[in-house]
Short mmCIF file of C-alpha atoms in Angstrom, two decimals:
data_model
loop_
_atom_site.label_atom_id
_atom_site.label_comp_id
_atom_site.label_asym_id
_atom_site.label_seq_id
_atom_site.Cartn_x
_atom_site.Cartn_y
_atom_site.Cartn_z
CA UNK A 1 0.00 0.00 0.00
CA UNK A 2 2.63 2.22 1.15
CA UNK A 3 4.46 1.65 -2.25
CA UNK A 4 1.46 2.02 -4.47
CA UNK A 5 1.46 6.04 -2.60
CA UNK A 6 5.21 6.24 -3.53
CA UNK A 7 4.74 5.60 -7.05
CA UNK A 8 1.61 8.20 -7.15
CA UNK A 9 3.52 10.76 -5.79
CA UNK A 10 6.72 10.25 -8.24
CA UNK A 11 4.61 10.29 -10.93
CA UNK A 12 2.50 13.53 -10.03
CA UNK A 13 5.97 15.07 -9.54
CA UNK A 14 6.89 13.76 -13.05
CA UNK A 15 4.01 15.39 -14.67
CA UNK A 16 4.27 18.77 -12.43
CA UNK A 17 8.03 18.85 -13.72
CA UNK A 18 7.26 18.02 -17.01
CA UNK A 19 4.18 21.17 -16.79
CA UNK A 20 6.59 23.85 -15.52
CA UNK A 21 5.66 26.42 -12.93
CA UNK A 22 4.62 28.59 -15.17
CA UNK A 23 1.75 25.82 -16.29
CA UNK A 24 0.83 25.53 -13.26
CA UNK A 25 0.25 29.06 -12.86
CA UNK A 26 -2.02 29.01 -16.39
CA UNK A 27 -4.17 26.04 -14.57
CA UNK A 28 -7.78 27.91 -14.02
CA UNK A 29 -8.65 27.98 -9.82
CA UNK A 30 -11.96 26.62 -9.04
CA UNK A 31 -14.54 29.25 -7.94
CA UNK A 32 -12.74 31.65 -9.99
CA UNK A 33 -14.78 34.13 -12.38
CA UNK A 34 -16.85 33.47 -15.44
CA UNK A 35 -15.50 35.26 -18.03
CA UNK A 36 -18.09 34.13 -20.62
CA UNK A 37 -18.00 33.79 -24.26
CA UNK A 38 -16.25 36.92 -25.23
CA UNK A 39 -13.83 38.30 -22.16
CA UNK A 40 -11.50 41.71 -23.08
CA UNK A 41 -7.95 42.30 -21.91
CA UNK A 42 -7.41 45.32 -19.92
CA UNK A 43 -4.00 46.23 -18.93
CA UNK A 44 -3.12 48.33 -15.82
CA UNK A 45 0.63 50.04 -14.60
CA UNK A 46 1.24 50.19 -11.10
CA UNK A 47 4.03 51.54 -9.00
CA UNK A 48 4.22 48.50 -6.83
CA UNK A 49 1.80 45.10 -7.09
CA UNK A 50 3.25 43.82 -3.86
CA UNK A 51 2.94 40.17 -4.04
CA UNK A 52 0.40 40.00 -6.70
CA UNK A 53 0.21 36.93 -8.67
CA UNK A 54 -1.45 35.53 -12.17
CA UNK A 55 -5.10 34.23 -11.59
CA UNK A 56 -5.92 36.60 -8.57
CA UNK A 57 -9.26 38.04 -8.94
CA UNK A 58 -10.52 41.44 -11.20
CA UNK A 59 -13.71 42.78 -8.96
CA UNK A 60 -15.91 45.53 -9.41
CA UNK A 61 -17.71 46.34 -6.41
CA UNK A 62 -16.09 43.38 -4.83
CA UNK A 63 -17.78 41.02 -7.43
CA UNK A 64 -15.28 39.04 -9.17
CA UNK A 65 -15.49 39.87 -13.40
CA UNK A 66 -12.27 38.21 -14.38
CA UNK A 67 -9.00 37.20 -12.96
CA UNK A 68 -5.04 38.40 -13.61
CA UNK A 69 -3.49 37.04 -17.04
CA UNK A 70 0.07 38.14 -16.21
CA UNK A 71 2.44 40.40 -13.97
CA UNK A 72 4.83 42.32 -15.87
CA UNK A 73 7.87 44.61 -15.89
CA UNK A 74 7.96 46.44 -19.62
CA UNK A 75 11.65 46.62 -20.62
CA UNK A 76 12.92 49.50 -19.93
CA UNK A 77 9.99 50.63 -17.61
CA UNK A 78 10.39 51.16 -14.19
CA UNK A 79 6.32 50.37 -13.59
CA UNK A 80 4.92 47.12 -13.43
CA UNK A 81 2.13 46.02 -15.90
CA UNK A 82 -0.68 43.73 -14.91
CA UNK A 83 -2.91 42.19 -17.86
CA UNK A 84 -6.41 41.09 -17.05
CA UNK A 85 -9.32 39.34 -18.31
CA UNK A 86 -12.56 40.68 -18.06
CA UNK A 87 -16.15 39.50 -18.71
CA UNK A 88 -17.36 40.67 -21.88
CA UNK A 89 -21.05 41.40 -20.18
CA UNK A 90 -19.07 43.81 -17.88
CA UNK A 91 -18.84 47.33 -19.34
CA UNK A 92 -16.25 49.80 -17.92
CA UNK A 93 -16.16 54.00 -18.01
CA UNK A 94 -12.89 54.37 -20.45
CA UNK A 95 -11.44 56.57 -17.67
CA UNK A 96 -11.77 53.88 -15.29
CA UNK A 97 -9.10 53.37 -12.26
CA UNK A 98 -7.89 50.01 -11.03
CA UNK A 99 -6.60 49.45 -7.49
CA UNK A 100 -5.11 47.47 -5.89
CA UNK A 101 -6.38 45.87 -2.19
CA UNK A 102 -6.25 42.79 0.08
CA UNK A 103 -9.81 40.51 0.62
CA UNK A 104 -8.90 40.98 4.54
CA UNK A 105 -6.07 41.72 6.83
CA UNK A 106 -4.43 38.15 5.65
CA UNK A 107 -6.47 37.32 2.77
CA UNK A 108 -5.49 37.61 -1.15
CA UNK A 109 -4.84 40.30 -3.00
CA UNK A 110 -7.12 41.54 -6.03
CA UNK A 111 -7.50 44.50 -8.07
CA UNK A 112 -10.40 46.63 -7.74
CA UNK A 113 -12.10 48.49 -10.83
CA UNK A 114 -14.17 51.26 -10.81
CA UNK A 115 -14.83 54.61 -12.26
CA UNK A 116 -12.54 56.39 -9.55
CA UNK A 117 -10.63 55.79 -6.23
CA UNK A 118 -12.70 53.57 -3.90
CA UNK A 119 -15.82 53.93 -5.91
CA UNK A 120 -18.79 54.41 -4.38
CA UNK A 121 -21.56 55.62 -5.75
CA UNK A 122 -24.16 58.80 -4.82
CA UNK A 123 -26.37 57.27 -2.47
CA UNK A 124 -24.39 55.78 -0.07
CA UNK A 125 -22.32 52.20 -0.28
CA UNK A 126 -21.34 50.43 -3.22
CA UNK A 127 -23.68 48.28 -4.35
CA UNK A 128 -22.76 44.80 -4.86
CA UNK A 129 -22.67 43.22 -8.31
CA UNK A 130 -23.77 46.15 -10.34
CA UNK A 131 -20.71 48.14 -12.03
CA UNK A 132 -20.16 51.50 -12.72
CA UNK A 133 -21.99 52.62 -15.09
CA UNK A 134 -20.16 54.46 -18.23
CA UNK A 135 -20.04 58.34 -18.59
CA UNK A 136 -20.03 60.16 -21.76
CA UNK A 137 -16.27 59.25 -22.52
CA UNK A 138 -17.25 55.71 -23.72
CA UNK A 139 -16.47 52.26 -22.18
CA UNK A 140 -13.50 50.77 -21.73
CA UNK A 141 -12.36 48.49 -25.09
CA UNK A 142 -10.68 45.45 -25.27
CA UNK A 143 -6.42 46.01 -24.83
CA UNK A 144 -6.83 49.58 -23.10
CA UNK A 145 -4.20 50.36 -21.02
CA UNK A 146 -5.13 52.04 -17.35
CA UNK A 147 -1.61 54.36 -16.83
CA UNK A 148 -0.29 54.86 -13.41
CA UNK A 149 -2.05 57.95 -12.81
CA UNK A 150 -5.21 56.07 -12.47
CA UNK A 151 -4.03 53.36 -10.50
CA UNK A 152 -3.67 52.86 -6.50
CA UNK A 153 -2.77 50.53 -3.91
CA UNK A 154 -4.01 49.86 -0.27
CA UNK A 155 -1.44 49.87 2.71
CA UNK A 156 -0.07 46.30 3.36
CA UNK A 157 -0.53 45.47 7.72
CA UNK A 158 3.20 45.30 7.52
CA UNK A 159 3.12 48.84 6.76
CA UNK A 160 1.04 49.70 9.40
CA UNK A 161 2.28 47.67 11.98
CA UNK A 162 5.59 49.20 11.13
CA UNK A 163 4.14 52.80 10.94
CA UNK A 164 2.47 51.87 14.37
CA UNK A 165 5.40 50.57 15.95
CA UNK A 166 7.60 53.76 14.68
CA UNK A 167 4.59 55.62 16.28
CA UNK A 168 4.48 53.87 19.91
CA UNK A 169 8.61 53.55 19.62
CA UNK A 170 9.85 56.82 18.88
CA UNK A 171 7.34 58.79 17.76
CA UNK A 172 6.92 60.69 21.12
CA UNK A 173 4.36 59.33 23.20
CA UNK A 174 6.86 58.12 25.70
CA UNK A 175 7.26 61.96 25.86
CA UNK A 176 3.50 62.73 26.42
CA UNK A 177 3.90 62.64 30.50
CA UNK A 178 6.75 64.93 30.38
CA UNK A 179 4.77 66.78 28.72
CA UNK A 180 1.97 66.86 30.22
CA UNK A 181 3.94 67.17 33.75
CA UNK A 182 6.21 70.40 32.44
CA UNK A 183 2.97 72.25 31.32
CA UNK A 184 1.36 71.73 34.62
CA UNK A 185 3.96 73.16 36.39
CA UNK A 186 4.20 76.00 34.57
CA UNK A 187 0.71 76.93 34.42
CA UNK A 188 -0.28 76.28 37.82
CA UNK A 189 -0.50 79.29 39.69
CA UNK A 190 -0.85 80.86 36.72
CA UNK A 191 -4.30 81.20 35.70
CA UNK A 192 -4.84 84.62 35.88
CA UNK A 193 -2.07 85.38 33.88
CA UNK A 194 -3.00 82.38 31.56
CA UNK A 195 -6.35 83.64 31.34
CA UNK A 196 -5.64 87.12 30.77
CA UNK A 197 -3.14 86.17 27.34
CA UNK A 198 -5.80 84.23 25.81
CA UNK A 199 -8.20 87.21 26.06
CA UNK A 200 -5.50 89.54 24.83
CA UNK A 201 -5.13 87.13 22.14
CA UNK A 202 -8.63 86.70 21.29
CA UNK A 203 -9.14 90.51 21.49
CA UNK A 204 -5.68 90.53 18.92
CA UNK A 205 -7.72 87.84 16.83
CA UNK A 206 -10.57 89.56 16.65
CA UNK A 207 -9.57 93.39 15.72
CA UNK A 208 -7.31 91.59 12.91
CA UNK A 209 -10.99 90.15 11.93
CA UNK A 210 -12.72 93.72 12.13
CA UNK A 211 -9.63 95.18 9.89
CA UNK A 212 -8.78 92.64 7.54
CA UNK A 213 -10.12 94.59 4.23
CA UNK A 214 -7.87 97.38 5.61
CA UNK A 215 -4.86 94.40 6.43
CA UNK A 216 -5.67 93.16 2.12
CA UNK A 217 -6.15 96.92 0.82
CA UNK A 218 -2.84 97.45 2.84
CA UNK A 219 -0.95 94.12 1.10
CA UNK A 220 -2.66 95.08 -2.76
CA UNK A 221 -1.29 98.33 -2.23
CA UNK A 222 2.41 96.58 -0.97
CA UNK A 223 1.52 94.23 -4.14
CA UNK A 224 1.33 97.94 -6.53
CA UNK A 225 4.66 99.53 -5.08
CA UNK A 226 6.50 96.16 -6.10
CA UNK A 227 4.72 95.58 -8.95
CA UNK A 228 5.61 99.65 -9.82
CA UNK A 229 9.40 99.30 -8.66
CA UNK A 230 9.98 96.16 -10.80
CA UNK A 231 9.02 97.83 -13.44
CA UNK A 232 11.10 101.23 -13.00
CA UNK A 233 14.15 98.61 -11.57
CA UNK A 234 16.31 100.11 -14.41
CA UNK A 235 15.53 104.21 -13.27
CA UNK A 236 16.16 102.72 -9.97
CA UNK A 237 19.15 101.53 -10.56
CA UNK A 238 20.57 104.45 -12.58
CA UNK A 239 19.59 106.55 -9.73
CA UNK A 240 21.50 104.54 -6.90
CA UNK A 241 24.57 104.44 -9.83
CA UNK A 242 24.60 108.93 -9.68
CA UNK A 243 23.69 109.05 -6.29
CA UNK A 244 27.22 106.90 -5.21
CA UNK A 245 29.23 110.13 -6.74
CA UNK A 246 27.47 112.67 -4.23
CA UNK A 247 27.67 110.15 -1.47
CA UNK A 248 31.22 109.75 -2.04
CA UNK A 249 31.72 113.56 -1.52
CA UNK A 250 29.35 113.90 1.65
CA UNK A 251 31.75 111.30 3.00
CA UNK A 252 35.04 113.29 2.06
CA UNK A 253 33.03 116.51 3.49
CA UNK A 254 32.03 114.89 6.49
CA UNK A 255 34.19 116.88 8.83
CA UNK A 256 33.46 120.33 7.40
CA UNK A 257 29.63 119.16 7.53
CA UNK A 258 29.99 118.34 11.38
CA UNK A 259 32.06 121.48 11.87
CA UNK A 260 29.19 123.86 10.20
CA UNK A 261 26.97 121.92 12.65
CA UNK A 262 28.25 122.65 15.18
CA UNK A 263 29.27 125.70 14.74
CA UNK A 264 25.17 126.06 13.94
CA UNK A 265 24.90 124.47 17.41
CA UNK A 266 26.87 127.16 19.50
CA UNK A 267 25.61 129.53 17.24
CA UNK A 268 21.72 128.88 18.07
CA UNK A 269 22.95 128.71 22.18
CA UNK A 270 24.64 132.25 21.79
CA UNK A 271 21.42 133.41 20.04
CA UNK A 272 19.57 131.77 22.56
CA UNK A 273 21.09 133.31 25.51
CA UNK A 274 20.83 136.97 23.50
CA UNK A 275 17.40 136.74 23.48
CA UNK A 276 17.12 135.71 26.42
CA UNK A 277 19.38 137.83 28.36
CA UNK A 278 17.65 140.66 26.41
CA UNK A 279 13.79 139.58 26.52
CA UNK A 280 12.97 142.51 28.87
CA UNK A 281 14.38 145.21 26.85
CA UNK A 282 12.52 144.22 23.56
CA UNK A 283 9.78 143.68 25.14
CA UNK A 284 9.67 147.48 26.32
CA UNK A 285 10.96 148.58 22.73
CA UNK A 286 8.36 146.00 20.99
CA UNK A 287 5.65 148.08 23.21
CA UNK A 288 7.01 151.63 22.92
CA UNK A 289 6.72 150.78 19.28
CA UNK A 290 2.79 150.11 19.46
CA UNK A 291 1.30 153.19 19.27
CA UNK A 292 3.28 154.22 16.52
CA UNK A 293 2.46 151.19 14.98
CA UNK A 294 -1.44 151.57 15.85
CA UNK A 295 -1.33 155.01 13.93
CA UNK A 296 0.80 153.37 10.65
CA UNK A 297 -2.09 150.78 10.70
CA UNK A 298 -5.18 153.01 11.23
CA UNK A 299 -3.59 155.20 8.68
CA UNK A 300 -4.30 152.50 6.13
CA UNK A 301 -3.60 153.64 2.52
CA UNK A 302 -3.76 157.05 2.93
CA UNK A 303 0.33 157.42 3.97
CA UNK A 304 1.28 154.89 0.85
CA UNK A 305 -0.39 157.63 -1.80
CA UNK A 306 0.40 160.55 0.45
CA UNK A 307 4.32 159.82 -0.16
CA UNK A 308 3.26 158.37 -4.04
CA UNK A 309 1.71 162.39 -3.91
CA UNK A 310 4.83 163.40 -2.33
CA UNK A 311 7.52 162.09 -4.49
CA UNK A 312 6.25 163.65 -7.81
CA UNK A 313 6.07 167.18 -6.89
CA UNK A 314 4.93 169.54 -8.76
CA UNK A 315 2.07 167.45 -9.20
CA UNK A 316 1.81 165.64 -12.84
CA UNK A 317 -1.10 164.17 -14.42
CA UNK A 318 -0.54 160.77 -13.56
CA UNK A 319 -0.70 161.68 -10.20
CA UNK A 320 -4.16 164.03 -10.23
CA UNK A 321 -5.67 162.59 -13.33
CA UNK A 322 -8.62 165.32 -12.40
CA UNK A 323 -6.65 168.18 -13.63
CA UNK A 324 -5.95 168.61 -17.08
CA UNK A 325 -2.83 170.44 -18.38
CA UNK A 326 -0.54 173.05 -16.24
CA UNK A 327 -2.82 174.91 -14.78
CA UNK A 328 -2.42 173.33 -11.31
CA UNK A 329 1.47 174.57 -11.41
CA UNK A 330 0.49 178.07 -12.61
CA UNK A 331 -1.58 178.09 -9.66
CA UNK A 332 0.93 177.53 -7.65
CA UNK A 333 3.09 180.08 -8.78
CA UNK A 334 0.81 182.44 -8.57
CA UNK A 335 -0.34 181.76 -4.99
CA UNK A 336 2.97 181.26 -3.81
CA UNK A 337 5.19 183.68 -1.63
CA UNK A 338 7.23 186.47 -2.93
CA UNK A 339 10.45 184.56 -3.48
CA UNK A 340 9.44 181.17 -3.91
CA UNK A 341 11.31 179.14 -6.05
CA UNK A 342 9.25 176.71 -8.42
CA UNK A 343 11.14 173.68 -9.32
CA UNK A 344 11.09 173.03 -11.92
CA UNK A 345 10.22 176.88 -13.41
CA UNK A 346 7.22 176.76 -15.93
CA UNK A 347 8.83 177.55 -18.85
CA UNK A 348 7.04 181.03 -20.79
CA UNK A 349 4.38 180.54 -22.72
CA UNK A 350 5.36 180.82 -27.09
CA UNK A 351 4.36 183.72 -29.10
CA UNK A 352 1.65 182.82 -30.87
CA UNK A 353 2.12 181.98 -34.40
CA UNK A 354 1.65 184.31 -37.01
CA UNK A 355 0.60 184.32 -41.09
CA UNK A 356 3.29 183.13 -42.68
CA UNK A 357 5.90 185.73 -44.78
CA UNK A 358 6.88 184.90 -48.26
CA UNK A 359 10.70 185.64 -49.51
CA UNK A 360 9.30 188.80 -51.29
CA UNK A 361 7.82 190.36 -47.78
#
């Protein structure tokens, strides 16, 4: 009996060597998917299948519609290609997405189509068995190719048990009590005080709310001067280049500029203490001079045109546009004192003119 097992075995082995592995990987799984008369080829690139293998399930909304043809790497790619067979009934969006997930924490892996990342549809949870229907861009044909921007993977529990472990290890929970012990300490005793920063800081908070068109209108206006110096950059810059000559000479002049300041300086003390050493006196002078200066200012415009009057004497027309030729000056000359002196003398009047004389008269 025993032998009769012996010779089974060898000659499975025989026949499973004389298949290859790869035949044993074409061998269809029972329960798989029925792919039905006419099935389509759909390839997808990932950045990482993990341990995916040929024959794993194709789902959509975790109904299996076909299974995994072959795993990939394109020469020269750096992206791994998976080929599928789908069931011919099943029609797919043209953009659709393919990702990649696990059936539980240690179950298989499958890919998952759909029309986007974890599909689900408007109304809540996917529904099972019924696939997404197509949009306007068409349905997916047979020998598409899904590109790796469409294309996603679910973390592996090795990833998250490592992610935990870096987490409870040395991602600073260990550190939490100290923590928690430091802040204690400094805040107790300290509630006023803590108390009192938070309402400065909400009061802060909220008068940056009240003026925050004025804090925008302040940064577009910021936004305008740069915009308006980037644009003049090159005036700018040819005014900085003539400005370094007349800085360079303010810097050789720099002690006869401090000298004329200071001499300014002693120069404002000494007028200073003359004013002040002499405040009494101009005050008296300042209000001896008042009445005169009362009279000048009642006076008005009559002194200005009195001296206008003054200056022209003997009187011209310009000045007494009333009186018409000399008589006012022959007045004068005739009214005056024996031995006045009229300056300038009226000059004698012309003989009249008479007919005129021919050569023979």
């Amino acid at each position: 009996m025993i032998g009769r097992n012996l010779v089974r075995l060898a000659l499975a082995g025989a026949t499973l060597t004389g298949c290859g592995f790869s035949g044993v990987q074409d061998l269809p799984l029972p329960g798989g998917a029925d792919l039905g008369d006419h099935p389509y080829t759909v390839k997808a690139r990932f950045a990482n299948v993990l341990n995916l293998v040929p024959q794993s399930a194709v789902k959509v909304n975790d109904v299996a519609v076909g299974r995994v043809v072959a795993v990939t790497l394109p020469e020269g790619g750096w992206t791994a290609e998976v080929t599928m067979e789908v069931n011919g009934d099943v029609k797919l969006p043209a953009d659709a997405y393919a990702e990649l997930r696990q059936s539980s924490l240690l179950g298989e892996k499958f890919v998952q189509l759909g029309d986007g990342p974890s599909h689900v549809p408007p109304g809540g949870s996917p529904e099972r068995g019924t696939p997404p229907s197509p949009g306007g861009g068409g349905t997916l044909a047979d020998g598409a190719v899904i590109p790796l921007s469409r294309t996603n993977r679910n973390p592996e529990v090795e990833e998250v048990f490592g992610a935990l472990s870096m987490l409870l290890n040395g991602g600073g929970i260990a550190q939490l009590r100290t923590i928690t012990v430091e802040l204690n300490r400094a805040l107790g005793g300290n509630e006023p005080e803590v108390r009192s920063l938070l309402e400065q800081a909400r009061k802060l908070i909220g008068d940056l709310d009240a003026n925050k068109k004025g804090i925008t209108d302040a940064i577009d206006g910021l936004n305008r001067l740069s915009a308006t110096l980037r644009g003049r950059k090159e005036q700018i810059g040819v005014a900085l280049d003539d400005l370094e000559p007349g800085l360079a000479v303010l810097a050789e002049q720099r002690g006869a500029l401090v000298r004329m300041l200071n001499s300014l300086d002693e120069l404002s003390r000494v007028a200073v203490g003359t004013v002040q050493k002499s405040k009494d006196d101009l005050i008296a002078d300042l209000r001896a001079l008042e009445p005169t200066l009362r009279k000048l200012s009642d006076a008005g415009t009559d002194l200005p045109d009195a001296l206008q009057v003054l200056l022209t004497y003997p009187f011209t027309d310009a000045v007494l546009p009333a009186v018409k030729g000399d008589y006012l000056n022959v007045y004068l000359q005739v009214t005056a004192r024996p031995g006045t002196e009229i300056i300038p003398p009226i000059a004698p009047p012309l003989p009249p003119a008479g007919p005129a004389r021919t050569q023979g008269d």
